[in-house]
Amino acid sequence: MYDFTADIADCALAVETALEKFLTAERLSGPGPAAERLVAAMRHGSLNGGKRLRPLLVRQAGAIFGVPASQSLIAGLAIEAVHCYSLIHDDLPAMDDDDLRRGQPTVHKAYDDATAILAGDALLTHAFGLLANPECHPDPAIRIALVAELVAGSGAGGMAGGQMRDIEGERGGFSGDDIAIMQAMKTGALIRASVRIGAILGGADARALSALTAYAEAAGRAFQLADDLLDVTATPEAMGKATGKDAAAGKQTLVARIGVDEARQHLAAIINDAVSALRTFGPKADGLRATARYFASRQS
């Protein structure tokens, strides 16, 4: 019987432990020694808890094809490094201008803006080094596919481009379709990449990859909608960061357009779409099913 509580806790611990070992001056040095202040800022933005949901998706998708958790961990670390970089940059004054993240000062508050920018840059860069390492997968063709997948999920057509669209929406407004596109890029693209990377590690064929992509895209929509609902309904204490900022900043969200009650109904329908996409995988996909449901029910 699959135990989601045990799985998410085990994955979070494994990721935290691996990041603790990876984010050191010794491991990150290249032609020159890594700057201690930079490494400290990277650690501050990465080793402060978090649910580690994207590495969990890598693990769960890979498990469908028999990939052990230990083998999917390095790819999960790469995804998490990109996610942490994005949070550090999102918190900057030029972006969302947040003082708290996971209940502690954001990186630019604990250090300074320049150090925060460089910490994010370094995390993003080292993410691709993790995927390129033979320890991630022995087949170089698979490693190339993993790198390409993360580029698609995090670049101008994915997360970074979605952030740009979000900024443009604050200035000029969005239609309903524009909101969906922006959120699919800003939040959904990295979730999509997480699931697909797990599947690629496991040698998924085109049909399986298509089904898992449909799941991931629905799960990404669910995660963002749940996040927007929490920004309206949760307390700063529960979230570990400021809430109510979307409305204050004039951000374009589906919740702002259709209201909380209708958004919750829409969220339930999206979760059903995600779970339905997994029907061909049977019990092997119970982890992904549980994670999609968790996206809808989380309180922080």
Backbone as numpy.savetxt, mean C-alpha at the origin, in Angstrom:
# Nx Ny Nz CAx CAy CAz Cx Cy Cz
-8.26 -24.70 8.87 -9.10 -23.51 8.87 -8.22 -22.26 8.87
-8.46 -21.38 7.94 -7.68 -20.15 7.82 -7.98 -19.21 8.98
-6.94 -18.61 9.57 -7.05 -17.69 10.69 -6.47 -16.34 10.27
-7.34 -15.40 9.93 -6.89 -14.09 9.45 -6.13 -13.34 10.54
-6.62 -13.37 11.75 -5.97 -12.64 12.84 -4.52 -13.09 13.01
-4.31 -14.41 12.95 -2.95 -14.94 13.08 -2.10 -14.57 11.86
-2.70 -14.61 10.68 -1.96 -14.34 9.45 -1.49 -12.89 9.40
-2.37 -11.95 9.70 -1.99 -10.54 9.62 -0.95 -10.19 10.69
-1.09 -10.80 11.88 -0.12 -10.54 12.95 1.24 -11.12 12.59
1.26 -12.33 12.03 2.52 -12.98 11.65 3.20 -12.20 10.54
2.44 -11.74 9.57 3.02 -10.98 8.46 3.58 -9.65 8.96
2.84 -8.96 9.81 3.30 -7.67 10.33 4.61 -7.84 11.09
4.70 -8.88 11.89 5.92 -9.14 12.66 7.08 -9.46 11.73
6.83 -10.29 10.71 7.89 -10.66 9.77 8.40 -9.44 9.01
7.49 -8.58 8.59 7.88 -7.38 7.85 8.66 -6.43 8.75
8.15 -6.22 9.97 8.83 -5.32 10.90 10.25 -5.81 11.20
10.39 -7.10 11.43 11.69 -7.68 11.73 12.65 -7.54 10.55
12.15 -7.83 9.36 12.99 -7.74 8.17 13.38 -6.29 7.86
12.44 -5.35 8.03 12.77 -3.94 7.80 13.80 -3.45 8.82
13.66 -3.90 10.04 14.61 -3.52 11.09 16.03 -3.93 10.70
16.17 -5.11 10.12 17.48 -5.60 9.70 17.97 -4.90 8.42
17.03 -4.58 7.53 17.40 -4.01 6.24 17.77 -2.53 6.35
17.03 -1.78 7.14 17.22 -0.33 7.21 18.34 0.02 8.19
19.54 -0.31 7.79 20.74 0.03 8.56 21.75 0.66 7.62
22.63 1.46 8.19 23.65 2.10 7.36 24.52 1.07 6.65
24.79 -0.03 7.33 25.63 -1.07 6.73 24.97 -1.68 5.49
23.67 -1.99 5.59 22.96 -2.62 4.47 22.70 -1.65 3.33
22.54 -0.38 3.63 22.13 0.59 2.61 23.30 1.33 1.97
24.50 1.10 2.44 25.65 1.80 1.87 25.96 1.29 0.46
26.52 2.19 -0.35 26.91 1.84 -1.71 28.34 2.25 -1.95
28.62 3.06 -2.98 29.99 3.55 -3.17 30.48 4.36 -1.97
29.53 4.97 -1.26 29.87 5.69 -0.04 29.01 5.19 1.11
29.39 5.52 2.35 28.59 5.09 3.49 27.28 5.85 3.57
26.21 5.14 3.90 24.90 5.77 4.02 24.91 6.76 5.19
24.34 7.94 4.97 24.29 8.97 6.01 23.41 8.51 7.16
23.91 8.60 8.37 23.19 8.10 9.54 21.86 8.83 9.73
21.85 10.14 9.51 20.61 10.89 9.69 19.55 10.45 8.69
19.97 10.20 7.47 19.04 9.74 6.44 18.46 8.38 6.81
19.33 7.46 7.23 18.86 6.13 7.62 17.91 6.23 8.81
18.23 7.10 9.77 17.35 7.27 10.92 15.97 7.78 10.50
15.93 8.69 9.54 14.65 9.20 9.06 13.87 8.11 8.31
14.58 7.29 7.53 13.93 6.18 6.85 13.31 5.21 7.86
14.04 4.95 8.91 13.54 4.05 9.96 12.33 4.68 10.67
12.41 5.97 10.92 11.30 6.66 11.59 10.02 6.54 10.77
10.15 6.64 9.46 8.98 6.58 8.60 8.53 5.18 8.25
9.28 4.16 8.68 8.97 2.79 8.28 8.77 1.83 9.45
9.42 2.09 10.57 9.43 1.13 11.68 8.52 1.55 12.83
7.45 2.22 12.50 6.57 2.70 13.56 5.22 1.99 13.52
5.26 0.72 13.30 4.01 -0.04 13.28 3.39 -0.08 11.90
2.09 -0.04 11.86 1.40 -0.19 10.58 0.93 -1.62 10.41
-0.10 -1.79 9.63 -0.72 -3.11 9.47 0.02 -3.99 8.47
0.83 -3.38 7.61 1.60 -4.12 6.59 0.65 -4.90 5.68
-0.40 -4.22 5.23 -1.43 -4.90 4.44 -0.95 -5.25 3.04
-0.11 -4.44 2.46 0.34 -4.73 1.09 1.28 -5.94 1.05
2.24 -6.07 1.97 2.99 -7.33 2.02 2.09 -8.52 2.32
1.03 -8.30 3.10 0.10 -9.39 3.37 -0.56 -9.86 2.08
-0.93 -8.93 1.21 -1.53 -9.30 -0.07 -0.54 -10.07 -0.95
0.72 -9.64 -0.94 1.75 -10.39 -1.67 1.80 -11.83 -1.17
1.85 -11.97 0.14 1.92 -13.29 0.78 0.70 -14.13 0.42
-0.49 -13.56 0.53 -1.71 -14.32 0.31 -1.90 -14.71 -1.15
-1.56 -13.82 -2.07 -1.65 -14.16 -3.49 -0.65 -15.24 -3.85
0.57 -15.11 -3.34 1.57 -16.13 -3.61 1.19 -17.48 -3.04
0.54 -17.47 -1.87 0.17 -18.73 -1.21 -0.80 -19.56 -2.05
-1.59 -18.92 -2.89 -2.50 -19.66 -3.77 -1.73 -20.63 -4.66
-0.50 -20.24 -5.00 0.33 -21.04 -5.91 1.45 -21.76 -5.17
1.32 -21.84 -3.87 2.28 -22.60 -3.08 3.55 -21.86 -2.72
3.59 -20.55 -2.88 4.77 -19.78 -2.50 4.80 -19.64 -0.97
5.85 -20.09 -0.31 5.91 -19.95 1.15 6.08 -18.49 1.55
5.61 -18.18 2.76 5.66 -16.80 3.24 7.09 -16.27 3.26
8.05 -17.12 3.57 9.44 -16.67 3.63 9.95 -16.23 2.26
9.44 -16.83 1.19 9.89 -16.50 -0.15 9.25 -15.20 -0.65
8.03 -14.92 -0.24 7.34 -13.71 -0.70 7.70 -12.49 0.13
8.46 -12.67 1.21 8.73 -11.58 2.13 9.55 -10.45 1.48
10.56 -10.79 0.69 11.40 -9.74 0.11 10.59 -8.86 -0.84
9.75 -9.48 -1.66 8.88 -8.69 -2.53 7.91 -7.85 -1.71
7.43 -8.41 -0.61 6.56 -7.64 0.28 7.28 -6.45 0.88
8.55 -6.62 1.21 9.34 -5.50 1.73 9.46 -4.39 0.69
9.65 -4.76 -0.56 9.75 -3.76 -1.62 8.47 -2.93 -1.71
7.35 -3.61 -1.69 6.06 -2.91 -1.73 5.92 -2.00 -0.52
6.29 -2.49 0.65 6.15 -1.69 1.87 7.08 -0.48 1.84
8.27 -0.64 1.28 9.18 0.50 1.16 8.57 1.60 0.30
7.93 1.21 -0.79 7.25 2.20 -1.64 6.08 2.84 -0.90
5.32 2.03 -0.19 4.20 2.58 0.58 4.68 3.58 1.63
5.74 3.24 2.35 6.26 4.14 3.39 6.81 5.42 2.78
7.50 5.30 1.65 7.96 6.51 0.95 6.78 7.42 0.62
5.70 6.82 0.13 4.55 7.63 -0.27 3.93 8.34 0.92
3.90 7.70 2.08 3.35 8.33 3.28 4.23 9.50 3.73
5.54 9.30 3.70 6.46 10.37 4.09 6.26 11.59 3.20
6.16 11.38 1.91 5.98 12.49 0.99 4.57 13.08 1.08
3.56 12.26 1.26 2.19 12.77 1.39 2.05 13.71 2.58
2.80 13.43 3.65 2.69 14.23 4.87 3.38 15.58 4.78
4.18 15.81 3.75 4.95 17.04 3.63 4.04 18.27 3.52
4.53 19.44 3.93 3.71 20.66 3.84 3.20 20.96 2.43
3.98 20.61 1.41 3.55 20.87 0.03 2.47 19.91 -0.44
2.23 18.85 0.34 1.22 17.85 -0.05 0.05 17.93 0.94
-0.08 16.95 1.84 -1.22 16.96 2.77 -0.94 17.73 4.06
0.32 18.03 4.33 0.72 18.85 5.48 0.20 18.27 6.80
0.64 17.06 7.11 0.22 16.38 8.35 1.35 16.38 9.37
0.97 16.52 10.63 1.93 16.52 11.73 2.08 15.16 12.38
1.07 14.30 12.24 1.07 13.00 12.89 0.87 11.89 11.88
1.53 10.78 12.12 1.36 9.56 11.32 1.52 8.38 12.27
0.48 7.55 12.38 0.50 6.40 13.29 0.82 6.81 14.72
0.29 7.97 15.10 0.40 8.42 16.47 1.72 9.05 16.86
2.61 9.31 15.89 3.88 9.95 16.21 4.16 11.05 15.19
5.10 11.95 15.48 5.39 13.02 14.53 5.79 12.48 13.16
5.29 13.11 12.13 5.67 12.73 10.77 7.16 13.01 10.57
7.72 12.45 9.52 9.17 12.52 9.34 9.66 13.97 9.21
8.91 14.78 8.48 9.38 16.17 8.32 9.27 16.95 9.61
8.41 16.51 10.54 8.33 17.15 11.85 9.44 16.65 12.77
9.72 15.37 12.71 10.76 14.80 13.56 12.15 15.21 13.08
12.30 15.47 11.77 13.60 15.84 11.20 13.44 17.21 10.53
13.25 17.23 9.24 13.01 18.47 8.49 12.52 18.08 7.11
12.04 19.06 6.35 11.46 18.77 5.04 12.45 18.11 4.10
13.66 18.63 4.03 14.66 18.08 3.10 15.00 16.64 3.44
15.18 16.36 4.73 15.50 14.99 5.13 14.34 14.06 4.82
13.10 14.53 5.02 11.93 13.71 4.71 11.86 13.39 3.22
12.14 14.37 2.38 12.13 14.13 0.93 13.18 13.08 0.57
14.36 13.21 1.10 15.43 12.27 0.79 15.15 10.88 1.36
14.53 10.81 2.53 14.18 9.52 3.11 13.19 8.79 2.20
12.21 9.52 1.70 11.27 8.91 0.75 11.95 8.49 -0.53
12.82 9.35 -1.05 13.56 9.02 -2.27 14.36 7.73 -2.09
15.02 7.61 -0.95 15.87 6.44 -0.71 15.04 5.17 -0.56
13.93 5.26 0.15 13.06 4.08 0.29 12.56 3.61 -1.07
12.15 4.54 -1.91 11.68 4.19 -3.24 12.79 3.51 -4.05
13.98 4.07 -3.99 15.10 3.52 -4.75 15.45 2.11 -4.29
15.56 1.92 -2.99 15.96 0.61 -2.47 14.87 -0.45 -2.69
13.63 -0.03 -2.89 12.58 -1.00 -3.17 12.90 -1.80 -4.43
13.41 -1.12 -5.45 13.72 -1.82 -6.70 14.97 -2.67 -6.56
15.87 -2.26 -5.68 17.02 -3.12 -5.39 16.60 -4.42 -4.74
15.60 -4.37 -3.87 15.10 -5.59 -3.25 14.54 -6.55 -4.29
13.77 -6.03 -5.24 13.18 -6.89 -6.27 14.22 -7.43 -7.22
15.28 -6.68 -7.45 16.33 -7.11 -8.38 17.29 -8.12 -7.76
17.24 -8.27 -6.45 18.15 -9.18 -5.75 17.77 -10.64 -6.03
18.72 -11.49 -6.38 18.40 -12.90 -6.61 17.73 -13.59 -5.43
17.90 -13.04 -4.23 17.23 -13.62 -3.07 15.72 -13.49 -3.18
15.24 -12.52 -3.98 13.80 -12.35 -4.15 13.22 -13.49 -4.98
13.90 -13.84 -6.06 13.52 -14.98 -6.91 14.73 -15.36 -7.75
15.01 -16.65 -7.91 16.21 -17.05 -8.65 16.15 -16.78 -10.14
14.97 -16.64 -10.71 14.82 -16.46 -12.15 14.87 -14.97 -12.49
15.87 -14.52 -13.26 15.95 -13.09 -13.58 14.75 -12.58 -14.36
14.12 -13.44 -15.17 12.93 -13.01 -15.91 11.79 -12.67 -14.96
11.66 -13.44 -13.90 10.63 -13.16 -12.90 10.96 -11.86 -12.18
12.22 -11.65 -11.84 12.61 -10.42 -11.15 12.33 -9.20 -12.02
12.60 -9.30 -13.31 12.30 -8.20 -14.23 10.80 -7.93 -14.25
9.99 -8.99 -14.27 8.54 -8.82 -14.27 8.06 -8.16 -12.98
8.69 -8.49 -11.86 8.32 -7.88 -10.59 8.65 -6.38 -10.59
9.84 -6.05 -11.10 10.22 -4.64 -11.18 9.24 -3.87 -12.06
8.90 -4.42 -13.22 7.97 -3.76 -14.13 6.60 -3.58 -13.47
6.18 -4.55 -12.70 4.89 -4.46 -12.02 4.89 -3.33 -10.99
5.98 -3.22 -10.25 6.04 -2.16 -9.24 6.16 -0.78 -9.89
6.85 -0.69 -11.01 6.90 0.57 -11.76 5.49 0.98 -12.17
4.73 0.05 -12.72 3.37 0.35 -13.16 2.50 0.81 -11.99
2.68 0.19 -10.83 1.84 0.52 -9.69 2.21 1.80 -8.98
3.47 2.23 -9.11 3.93 3.36 -8.32 4.28 4.60 -9.12
4.32 4.50 -10.44 4.80 5.60 -11.26 3.73 6.58 -11.71
4.00 7.24 -12.84 3.12 8.31 -13.32 1.73 7.79 -13.71
1.66 6.52 -14.11 0.36 5.93 -14.42 -0.26 5.20 -13.25
0.39 5.29 -12.09 -0.11 4.63 -10.88 -0.19 5.60 -9.73
0.49 5.26 -8.63 0.34 6.02 -7.39 0.74 7.49 -7.52
1.92 7.77 -8.10 2.37 9.15 -8.22 1.43 9.97 -9.11
0.99 9.35 -10.21 0.04 10.04 -11.07 -1.29 10.28 -10.39
-1.71 9.34 -9.58 -2.96 9.52 -8.83 -2.87 10.66 -7.84
-1.71 10.80 -7.20 -1.51 11.93 -6.29 -1.59 13.25 -7.04
-1.03 13.29 -8.24 -1.10 14.50 -9.05 -2.55 14.82 -9.41
-3.31 13.81 -9.78 -4.73 14.02 -10.09 -5.49 14.51 -8.86
-5.13 14.02 -7.69 -5.77 14.45 -6.46 -5.54 15.95 -6.24
-4.31 16.38 -6.46 -3.98 17.80 -6.31 -4.74 18.64 -7.33
-4.81 18.15 -8.55 -5.56 18.87 -9.59 -7.04 18.96 -9.24
-7.58 17.90 -8.63 -8.98 17.90 -8.25 -9.29 18.92 -7.18
-8.37 19.15 -6.27 -8.56 20.18 -5.24 -8.69 21.56 -5.89
-7.98 21.74 -6.98 -7.97 23.06 -7.63 -9.15 23.27 -8.57
-9.50 22.21 -9.31 -10.48 22.41 -10.36 -11.74 21.60 -10.28
-11.84 20.68 -9.32 -13.04 19.86 -9.22 -12.96 18.62 -10.08
-13.80 17.64 -9.74 -13.80 16.34 -10.39 -15.23 15.91 -10.69
-15.38 15.16 -11.75 -16.62 14.41 -11.95 -16.51 13.11 -11.17
-17.63 12.37 -11.10 -17.60 11.08 -10.41 -16.61 10.12 -11.02
-16.54 10.08 -12.35 -15.60 9.19 -13.02 -14.15 9.61 -12.74
-13.91 10.92 -12.67 -12.57 11.40 -12.38 -12.10 10.95 -11.00
-13.03 10.97 -10.03 -12.69 10.52 -8.68 -12.29 9.05 -8.71
-13.05 8.24 -9.42 -12.76 6.81 -9.50 -11.40 6.56 -10.12
-11.07 7.27 -11.19 -9.78 7.11 -11.85 -8.65 7.52 -10.91
-8.81 8.68 -10.26 -7.78 9.17 -9.35 -7.53 8.18 -8.22
-8.59 7.66 -7.63 -8.42 6.75 -6.49 -7.87 5.40 -6.93
-8.24 4.95 -8.13 -7.68 3.70 -8.64 -6.18 3.82 -8.85
-5.73 5.01 -9.16 -4.29 5.23 -9.35 -3.59 5.49 -8.02
-4.11 6.42 -7.24 -3.43 6.86 -6.02 -3.34 5.76 -4.97
-4.42 5.01 -4.79 -4.46 3.96 -3.77 -4.51 2.57 -4.38
-5.35 2.40 -5.37 -5.60 1.08 -5.91 -4.43 0.47 -6.66
-3.61 1.30 -7.30 -2.55 0.76 -8.15 -1.52 -0.03 -7.36
-1.18 0.43 -6.16 -0.19 -0.30 -5.37 -0.80 -1.57 -4.77
-2.08 -1.54 -4.45 -2.76 -2.76 -4.01 -2.82 -3.76 -5.16
-3.13 -3.28 -6.33 -3.14 -4.14 -7.53 -1.77 -4.76 -7.75
-0.72 -3.94 -7.64 0.64 -4.44 -7.82 0.99 -5.49 -6.78
0.54 -5.30 -5.55 0.85 -6.25 -4.47 0.31 -7.63 -4.80
-0.94 -7.68 -5.22 -1.57 -8.96 -5.53 -0.91 -9.59 -6.75
-0.70 -8.80 -7.78 -0.11 -9.33 -9.01 1.33 -9.79 -8.78
2.08 -9.10 -7.94 3.46 -9.52 -7.64 3.45 -10.87 -6.94
2.54 -11.07 -5.99 2.42 -12.38 -5.35 2.11 -13.47 -6.35
1.21 -13.17 -7.29 0.84 -14.15 -8.31 2.00 -14.44 -9.26
2.73 -13.40 -9.65 3.88 -13.59 -10.55 4.95 -14.43 -9.87
5.18 -14.19 -8.59 6.13 -15.02 -7.84 5.74 -16.50 -7.90
4.43 -16.74 -7.93 3.94 -18.12 -7.95 3.76 -18.72 -9.32
4.11 -17.97 -10.38 3.98 -18.50 -11.73 2.56 -18.59 -12.23
1.70 -17.68 -11.81 0.30 -17.70 -12.23 0.18 -17.60 -13.75
-0.76 -18.35 -14.32 -1.00 -18.23 -15.75 -1.90 -17.02 -16.02
-2.14 -16.73 -17.30 -2.86 -15.51 -17.68 -4.28 -15.48 -17.10
-4.94 -16.64 -17.08 -6.30 -16.67 -16.57 -6.35 -16.38 -15.07
-5.45 -17.00 -14.32 -5.41 -16.76 -12.88 -5.02 -15.32 -12.58
-4.05 -14.79 -13.34 -3.61 -13.42 -13.12 -4.74 -12.43 -13.39
-5.56 -12.72 -14.41 -6.69 -11.86 -14.73 -7.71 -11.84 -13.59
-8.00 -13.01 -13.05 -8.96 -13.09 -11.94 -8.44 -12.36 -10.71
-7.16 -12.53 -10.42 -6.58 -11.87 -9.26 -6.49 -10.36 -9.47
-6.30 -9.94 -10.69 -6.29 -8.50 -10.98 -7.67 -7.91 -10.74
-8.72 -8.62 -11.15 -10.09 -8.14 -10.90 -10.34 -8.03 -9.40
-9.88 -9.02 -8.66 -9.99 -8.96 -7.19 -9.27 -7.74 -6.66
-8.02 -7.55 -7.08 -7.19 -6.49 -6.54 -7.77 -5.11 -6.84
-8.30 -4.93 -8.03 -8.88 -3.64 -8.38 -10.11 -3.33 -7.53
-10.93 -4.34 -7.28 -12.07 -4.15 -6.39 -11.62 -3.90 -4.96
-10.63 -4.65 -4.50 -10.11 -4.46 -3.14 -9.52 -3.06 -2.97
-8.86 -2.56 -3.99 -8.31 -1.20 -3.93 -9.41 -0.16 -3.81
-10.50 -0.34 -4.56 -11.63 0.60 -4.44 -12.22 0.54 -3.04
-12.32 -0.67 -2.50 -12.87 -0.84 -1.16 -11.99 -0.17 -0.12
-10.69 -0.35 -0.23 -9.76 0.24 0.74 -9.89 1.75 0.75
-9.93 2.37 -0.42 -10.00 3.82 -0.49 -11.34 4.34 0.03
-12.42 3.66 -0.32 -13.72 4.10 0.15 -13.82 3.98 1.67
-13.29 2.88 2.21 -13.27 2.72 3.67 -12.43 3.81 4.32
-11.31 4.17 3.69 -10.44 5.22 4.22 -11.17 6.56 4.23
-11.90 6.84 3.17 -12.66 8.09 3.10 -13.77 8.12 4.14
-14.40 6.98 4.38 -15.42 6.91 5.43 -14.80 7.15 6.81
-13.64 6.56 7.06 -12.98 6.75 8.34 -12.57 8.21 8.55
-12.20 8.90 7.49 -11.83 10.30 7.63 -13.01 11.14 8.11
-14.22 10.66 7.81 -15.43 11.37 8.22 -15.92 10.90 9.58
-15.77 9.61 9.87 -16.43 9.02 11.05 -15.52 8.69 12.21
-14.20 8.51 11.97 -13.30 8.06 13.03 -12.69 9.24 13.79
-12.16 8.96 14.97 -11.49 9.98 15.77 -10.00 10.01 15.43
-9.34 11.15 15.66 -7.89 11.20 15.45 -7.14 10.18 16.30
-7.66 9.92 17.51 -7.01 8.95 18.40 -7.03 7.56 17.79
-8.16 7.18 17.21 -8.28 5.85 16.60 -7.41 5.74 15.36
-7.32 6.81 14.60 -6.59 6.77 13.33 -5.09 7.01 13.50
-4.69 7.65 14.60 -3.28 7.99 14.78 -2.83 9.13 13.90
-3.78 9.89 13.37 -3.49 11.04 12.53 -4.73 11.91 12.52
-4.60 13.10 11.96 -5.75 14.01 11.90 -6.84 13.42 11.02
-8.10 13.68 11.37 -9.24 13.27 10.55 -10.02 14.52 10.15
-10.98 14.34 9.24 -11.77 15.46 8.76 -11.02 16.39 7.83
-9.82 15.97 7.41 -9.00 16.86 6.59 -9.44 16.89 5.13
-10.07 15.81 4.66 -10.51 15.79 3.26 -11.50 16.91 2.99
-12.51 17.01 3.86 -13.52 18.05 3.69 -12.91 19.43 3.86
-12.04 19.58 4.87 -11.43 20.88 5.13 -10.58 21.35 3.95
-9.94 20.39 3.28 -9.07 20.73 2.15 -9.81 20.77 0.83
-11.10 20.46 0.85 -11.87 20.43 -0.39 -11.54 19.25 -1.27
-11.04 18.15 -0.66 -10.69 16.98 -1.45 -11.94 16.33 -2.03
-11.78 15.79 -3.23 -12.88 15.16 -3.93 -12.93 13.67 -3.58
-13.98 13.26 -2.88 -14.16 11.86 -2.52 -15.57 11.41 -2.84
-15.74 10.11 -2.97 -17.08 9.57 -3.22 -17.99 9.81 -2.04
-17.45 9.74 -0.83 -18.25 9.98 0.37 -18.82 11.39 0.36
-18.01 12.36 -0.04 -18.48 13.74 -0.11 -19.62 13.89 -1.11
-19.61 13.07 -2.15 -20.62 13.19 -3.19 -21.92 12.47 -2.85
-21.82 11.29 -2.25 -23.04 10.48 -2.08 -23.46 10.32 -0.63
-22.64 10.73 0.31 -22.99 10.63 1.72 -22.55 9.31 2.34
-22.52 9.30 3.67 -21.99 8.16 4.41 -22.81 6.90 4.22
-24.13 7.00 4.33 -24.97 5.81 4.27 -24.88 5.13 2.91
-24.99 5.92 1.85 -24.90 5.32 0.51 -23.50 4.80 0.23
-22.49 5.48 0.77 -21.10 5.01 0.59 -20.91 3.65 1.25
-21.51 3.44 2.41 -21.39 2.14 3.07 -22.07 1.03 2.27
-23.20 1.33 1.65 -23.86 0.35 0.79 -22.99 0.04 -0.43
-22.39 1.07 -0.97 -21.52 0.89 -2.13 -20.30 0.06 -1.75
-19.77 0.28 -0.56 -18.62 -0.48 -0.07 -18.95 -1.97 0.01
-20.12 -2.30 0.52 -20.52 -3.71 0.62 -20.58 -4.36 -0.76
-21.07 -3.62 -1.75 -21.15 -4.16 -3.11 -19.76 -4.39 -3.70
-18.84 -3.48 -3.42 -17.48 -3.64 -3.93 -16.81 -4.87 -3.32
-17.00 -5.07 -2.03 -16.43 -6.25 -1.37 -16.98 -7.52 -1.99
-18.25 -7.53 -2.31 -18.85 -8.69 -2.97 -18.20 -8.94 -4.33
-17.91 -7.87 -5.06 -17.22 -8.01 -6.35 -15.83 -8.63 -6.16
-15.11 -8.16 -5.14 -13.76 -8.67 -4.89 -13.80 -10.15 -4.56
-14.68 -10.53 -3.67 -14.77 -11.93 -3.25 -15.22 -12.82 -4.41
-16.14 -12.32 -5.21 -16.64 -13.10 -6.36 -15.55 -13.39 -7.37
-14.59 -12.49 -7.50 -13.51 -12.68 -8.47 -12.62 -13.86 -8.11
-12.70 -14.32 -6.87 -11.83 -15.40 -6.39 -12.48 -16.78 -6.43
-13.65 -16.87 -7.01 -14.43 -18.12 -6.89 -13.71 -19.33 -7.48
-12.85 -19.14 -8.46 -12.19 -20.30 -9.08 -11.05 -20.86 -8.23
-10.65 -20.14 -7.19 -9.48 -20.55 -6.42 -9.82 -21.38 -5.19
-11.08 -21.45 -4.82 -11.48 -22.26 -3.67 -10.87 -21.77 -2.37
-10.66 -22.67 -1.42 -10.14 -22.29 -0.10 -8.74 -21.68 -0.13
-7.98 -21.92 -1.20 -6.63 -21.36 -1.27 -6.64 -19.83 -1.22
-7.77 -19.22 -1.59 -7.86 -17.76 -1.62 -8.59 -17.21 -0.39
-8.75 -18.01 0.65 -9.46 -17.53 1.84 -8.75 -16.33 2.47
-7.43 -16.30 2.37 -6.70 -15.16 2.91 -7.08 -13.86 2.20
-7.10 -13.88 0.88 -7.48 -12.69 0.12 -8.93 -12.29 0.40
-9.80 -13.28 0.55 -11.19 -12.96 0.89 -11.27 -12.24 2.23
-10.55 -12.77 3.21 -10.58 -12.19 4.55 -10.00 -10.77 4.55
-8.98 -10.55 3.75 -8.38 -9.22 3.70 -9.33 -8.21 3.07
-10.01 -8.59 2.02 -11.00 -7.68 1.43 -12.08 -7.31 2.44
-12.56 -8.29 3.18 -13.59 -8.00 4.20 -13.02 -7.12 5.30
-11.75 -7.34 5.63 -11.10 -6.50 6.64 -11.02 -5.05 6.17
-10.74 -4.85 4.90 -10.69 -3.48 4.36 -11.98 -2.73 4.69
-13.10 -3.42 4.59 -14.40 -2.77 4.80 -14.72 -2.56 6.27
-14.18 -3.40 7.14 -14.56 -3.36 8.54 -13.56 -2.68 9.46
-12.38 -2.32 8.92 -11.33 -1.77 9.79 -11.79 -0.46 10.44
-11.24 -0.22 11.61 -11.60 0.97 12.39 -10.47 2.00 12.46
-9.36 1.71 11.79 -8.25 2.66 11.78 -7.41 2.44 10.53
